[in-house]
Structure formats: C-alpha cells, structure tokens
Amino acid sequence: MSQDRPTPAAKERLAQWPTLLSFLTAFVATGTIALHLIGVVRHRQYLRFWGIDADLFPKSTDWILINGYYGIVDRFSVILKTIIENWHWLGVASILIGIYIFILQTPASNTPGKLKEWVLRRAEWQQRLARYIFLTAMAVVMTPLTLILLTAFMVIPAALGESGGTASAESMKIELMKGCELAKIACIELRKDEKVISKGFVLDTSASYVAIFDTQIQRSRVIPLENIELVATRTLR
C-alpha cells in the first residue's frame, strides 16, 4: 500500500510555519509589553493629575492590560479625528511627496553610469578601499539612526499612556465639576460610625484606600477604608 508523499510546494509551506510562529510569538510578546507599559503610565498619570500617590492603588496585570488597551483605542481615536479634521493638509502632503518622488525617478543624466565605469577602472586595492570606506560610513550613519528608532519605539508607548491618562482625568474633571445632581457619575458618601466624613466621586479604589473628589472642598482626598461605608447618594437615571 503506497503512501502519498508531500510535494515540494507543500514541504516549502510547512518549512515556513516555524518562521511564521516565531514572528507571531514575538509580535504578541512585544504587544503585551507595550500594553502593560501604556496601562501603567496611563493609570499613574491619571492619579498624578489629581495629586494622588499611585503606589497606594496597585492594580492586577489583567487590569493594567485592559487599561492599556483602552488607552490605545482612545489615543488612536483622537489621532483619527485629527486626521479627518485636517484632511486637506493630507492632500497637500500627498501632492508634494508625489512631486518629490517624480523628481527622484526622473533621469537627469547618465552620471551614475559614468561613476560606475570610473570606479571599475580603478586598481583593485582602490576599489576595496572605497568599498570599506562606504560600508564604514553607512555603519556610522545607521548606528545613531537605529538608536533613534529604538528610543522612539520605547518612548511612544509611554507618551501614549501619559497623554491618555491626562486626557482621561481632564474629561473626568469636567464631569465632576457639574456636581452630584447633574453628573452622570454616581456621587457617594463615606460614612464612619453612621457619620458622613466625606461626599464626592470615586476616583480610584484599592483594598486599603479609596480616592475621591470631595465636592465640599473641591479637591481630591485619599481615605483609609477601615470601618468605612460607601453609600450612593442617588440612583443613576
């Protein structure tokens, strides 16, 4: 009984799977690190806006990754909105880039051919010297360029997280300044021994603390949760 053997094309496709899986693994790992960084910076910047120590409000890894995801969606939506609002500048940039590429692709003379012929007429050691000088110059130019790209790759997630945290806090502040009666966010009372010690909006919580925007003093407060009861002052409509 004969057994079918894979064709050369099938073998080639199978050989590509390890490379593809390696690429996907690297992509997922890089994306997870970026999401985690954005989530951490966004949370810390949000609390820094209110003058709150972020170390008092630690978050789980799942929460940080989800926060990072929402941070990316928020920032990309802002970027997309900006692009749509300034679409005419995109048109101008497209025309200018098209003209620049057209000029580059237009042959002005046969100078490159003459240069190549001149190089080939040189002695063998002169050609090697020119080649080594060219390669060294390329390495010198590419090294700082590579460092710039790596720095940008590391800075962009942090910048997205920082701007996202500030934007989230500013949006929250606009809503909180409406007061307990008009805000869409539920207003709460903090009670201890049946006595109201604070009233406002929850900014963040942890197992030990609650951060609120106190509507009476118009600033943020961090209060230990020991023997504290949180009570909603109204039902959201």
Coordinates of C-alpha atoms in Angstrom, one line a residue:
M1 CA 0.0 0.0 0.0
S2 CA 1.6 3.3 -1.1
Q3 CA 1.7 6.4 1.0
D4 CA 1.3 9.8 -0.5
R5 CA 4.4 12.0 -0.2
P6 CA 4.2 15.7 0.3
T7 CA 5.0 17.7 -2.8
P8 CA 8.0 20.2 -2.9
A9 CA 5.5 23.1 -2.7
A10 CA 3.9 21.5 0.4
K11 CA 7.3 21.0 2.0
E12 CA 8.1 24.6 1.4
R13 CA 4.9 25.8 3.0
L14 CA 5.5 23.5 6.0
A15 CA 9.0 24.9 6.4
Q16 CA 7.6 28.5 6.6
W17 CA 5.4 27.6 9.6
P18 CA 8.2 27.9 12.2
T19 CA 9.2 31.3 10.9
L20 CA 5.6 32.5 11.0
L21 CA 5.0 31.1 14.5
S22 CA 8.2 32.8 15.7
F23 CA 7.1 36.1 14.2
L24 CA 3.6 35.8 15.8
T25 CA 5.2 35.0 19.2
A26 CA 7.5 38.0 19.0
F27 CA 4.6 40.2 18.0
V28 CA 2.4 39.0 20.8
A29 CA 5.2 39.5 23.4
T30 CA 6.0 43.0 22.1
G31 CA 2.3 43.9 22.1
T32 CA 1.8 42.7 25.6
I33 CA 4.8 44.7 26.9
A34 CA 3.5 47.8 25.1
L35 CA 0.0 47.3 26.5
H36 CA 1.4 46.8 30.0
L37 CA 3.6 50.0 29.8
I38 CA 0.7 52.1 28.4
G39 CA -1.6 50.8 31.1
V40 CA 0.8 51.5 34.0
V41 CA 1.7 55.0 32.7
R42 CA -1.9 55.9 32.0
H43 CA -3.0 54.9 35.5
R44 CA -0.2 56.7 37.2
Q45 CA -0.6 59.9 35.1
Y46 CA -4.4 59.8 35.8
L47 CA -3.8 59.7 39.6
R48 CA -0.9 62.2 39.3
F49 CA -3.3 64.7 37.8
W50 CA -5.4 64.5 41.0
G51 CA -2.3 64.7 43.2
I52 CA -2.7 61.1 44.4
D53 CA 0.1 58.6 45.1
A54 CA -0.3 55.8 42.6
D55 CA 1.6 53.3 44.8
L56 CA -1.5 53.3 47.2
F57 CA -3.6 51.9 44.4
P58 CA -1.8 48.8 42.9
K59 CA -3.6 47.0 40.0
S60 CA -3.6 43.5 38.8
T61 CA -1.9 42.6 35.5
D62 CA -5.2 41.9 33.8
W63 CA -6.5 45.4 34.8
I64 CA -3.3 47.0 33.6
L65 CA -3.5 45.3 30.2
I66 CA -7.2 46.2 29.7
N67 CA -6.4 49.8 30.8
G68 CA -3.6 49.9 28.2
Y69 CA -6.0 48.6 25.5
Y70 CA -8.5 51.3 26.2
G71 CA -5.6 53.8 26.3
I72 CA -4.6 52.8 22.7
V73 CA -8.2 52.9 21.4
D74 CA -8.7 56.4 23.0
R75 CA -5.4 57.8 21.6
F76 CA -5.9 56.3 18.1
S77 CA -9.5 57.7 18.0
V78 CA -8.1 61.1 18.8
I79 CA -5.4 60.8 16.1
L80 CA -8.0 59.6 13.6
K81 CA -10.3 62.5 14.5
T82 CA -7.4 64.9 14.0
I83 CA -6.6 63.4 10.6
I84 CA -10.2 63.7 9.4
E85 CA -10.4 67.3 10.6
N86 CA -7.2 68.1 8.7
W87 CA -7.7 66.0 5.6
H88 CA -6.9 68.9 3.3
W89 CA -3.3 69.0 4.6
L90 CA -3.0 65.3 3.8
G91 CA -3.9 66.1 0.2
V92 CA -1.3 68.8 0.1
A93 CA 1.3 66.5 1.6
S94 CA 0.4 63.7 -0.9
I95 CA 0.9 66.1 -3.8
L96 CA 4.3 67.3 -2.5
I97 CA 5.5 63.8 -1.9
G98 CA 4.4 62.7 -5.3
I99 CA 6.3 65.6 -6.9
Y100 CA 9.4 64.7 -4.9
I101 CA 9.3 61.0 -5.9
F102 CA 8.7 62.1 -9.6
I103 CA 11.8 64.2 -9.5
L104 CA 13.9 61.4 -7.9
Q105 CA 12.7 58.9 -10.5
T106 CA 13.4 61.3 -13.5
P107 CA 16.8 60.5 -15.0
A108 CA 18.8 63.8 -15.2
S109 CA 21.9 62.4 -16.9
N110 CA 24.0 59.3 -17.2
T111 CA 26.2 60.4 -14.3
P112 CA 25.6 57.2 -12.2
G113 CA 26.8 55.1 -15.2
K114 CA 29.9 57.2 -15.7
L115 CA 30.7 57.0 -11.9
K116 CA 30.4 53.2 -12.0
E117 CA 32.7 53.0 -15.0
W118 CA 35.2 55.3 -13.3
V119 CA 35.2 53.1 -10.2
L120 CA 35.7 49.9 -12.2
R121 CA 38.8 51.4 -13.9
R122 CA 40.5 51.9 -10.6
A123 CA 43.0 49.5 -9.2
E124 CA 41.7 46.5 -7.2
W125 CA 43.0 47.9 -3.9
Q126 CA 41.4 51.3 -4.6
Q127 CA 38.1 49.6 -5.1
R128 CA 38.4 47.7 -1.9
L129 CA 39.4 50.9 0.0
A130 CA 36.4 52.7 -1.5
R131 CA 34.1 49.8 -0.6
Y132 CA 35.3 49.7 3.0
I133 CA 35.0 53.5 3.4
F134 CA 31.5 53.3 2.1
L135 CA 30.5 50.5 4.4
T136 CA 32.1 52.2 7.4
A137 CA 30.2 55.5 6.6
M138 CA 27.0 53.5 6.3
A139 CA 27.6 51.9 9.7
V140 CA 28.4 55.3 11.3
V141 CA 25.2 56.8 9.8
M142 CA 22.9 53.8 10.7
T143 CA 24.1 53.4 14.3
P144 CA 22.6 56.7 15.6
L145 CA 19.6 56.2 13.3
T146 CA 19.0 52.8 14.8
L147 CA 19.3 54.2 18.3
I148 CA 16.8 57.0 17.4
L149 CA 14.3 54.4 16.2
L150 CA 14.8 52.2 19.3
T151 CA 14.3 55.2 21.5
A152 CA 11.2 56.3 19.6
F153 CA 9.9 52.7 19.9
M154 CA 10.3 52.9 23.7
V155 CA 9.1 56.4 24.1
I156 CA 5.9 56.2 22.0
P157 CA 4.0 53.7 24.4
A158 CA 4.9 55.9 27.4
A159 CA 3.8 59.1 25.6
L160 CA 0.5 57.4 24.6
G161 CA -0.1 56.4 28.2
E162 CA 0.8 59.8 29.6
S163 CA -1.3 61.7 27.2
G164 CA -4.2 59.2 27.7
G165 CA -4.0 59.4 31.5
T166 CA -4.1 63.2 31.4
A167 CA -7.0 63.3 28.9
S168 CA -9.0 60.8 30.9
A169 CA -8.5 62.9 34.1
E170 CA -9.4 66.1 32.4
S171 CA -12.6 64.5 30.9
M172 CA -13.4 63.2 34.4
K173 CA -12.9 66.7 35.9
I174 CA -15.3 68.3 33.5
E175 CA -18.0 65.8 34.6
L176 CA -17.3 66.1 38.3
M177 CA -17.4 69.8 38.3
K178 CA -21.1 69.5 37.4
G179 CA -21.8 68.4 41.0
C180 CA -23.6 65.4 42.4
E181 CA -27.0 66.4 41.0
L182 CA -26.0 66.8 37.3
A183 CA -23.1 64.5 36.9
K184 CA -23.5 61.2 35.0
I185 CA -21.2 59.5 37.6
A186 CA -22.7 58.3 40.8
C187 CA -21.9 60.5 43.9
I188 CA -21.1 58.7 47.1
E189 CA -21.0 59.4 50.8
L190 CA -18.2 57.9 53.0
R191 CA -19.7 57.1 56.4
K192 CA -17.9 56.0 59.6
D193 CA -20.0 55.1 62.7
E194 CA -23.1 56.5 60.9
K195 CA -21.4 59.9 60.4
V196 CA -20.7 61.3 57.0
I197 CA -17.0 62.1 56.8
S198 CA -16.8 63.0 53.1
K199 CA -19.0 63.3 50.0
G200 CA -18.0 63.2 46.3
F201 CA -16.9 61.0 43.4
V202 CA -14.8 57.9 43.5
L203 CA -11.5 58.4 41.6
D204 CA -9.9 55.0 42.4
T205 CA -10.0 52.2 45.0
S206 CA -7.7 49.6 46.4
A207 CA -8.0 47.0 49.2
S208 CA -7.0 49.6 51.7
Y209 CA -7.8 53.0 50.4
V210 CA -10.4 55.0 48.4
A211 CA -9.5 58.2 46.4
I212 CA -12.4 60.6 46.0
F213 CA -13.0 64.0 44.6
D214 CA -14.6 65.8 47.6
T215 CA -17.3 68.1 46.4
Q216 CA -17.3 70.2 49.5
I217 CA -13.6 71.2 49.4
Q218 CA -13.3 70.8 45.6
R219 CA -10.2 68.6 45.7
S220 CA -9.1 65.0 45.9
R221 CA -8.7 63.0 49.1
V222 CA -7.3 59.6 50.0
I223 CA -9.1 57.9 52.9
P224 CA -8.3 54.6 54.5
L225 CA -11.2 52.1 54.1
E226 CA -11.0 50.8 57.7
N227 CA -14.6 50.8 59.1
I228 CA -15.7 53.0 56.2
E229 CA -19.0 52.5 54.4
L230 CA -19.6 53.8 50.9
V231 CA -23.2 54.8 50.1
A232 CA -24.5 56.1 46.8
T233 CA -26.4 59.3 47.3
R234 CA -28.7 58.9 44.3
T235 CA -29.8 56.4 41.7
L236 CA -28.5 57.0 38.2
R237 CA -31.1 57.7 35.6

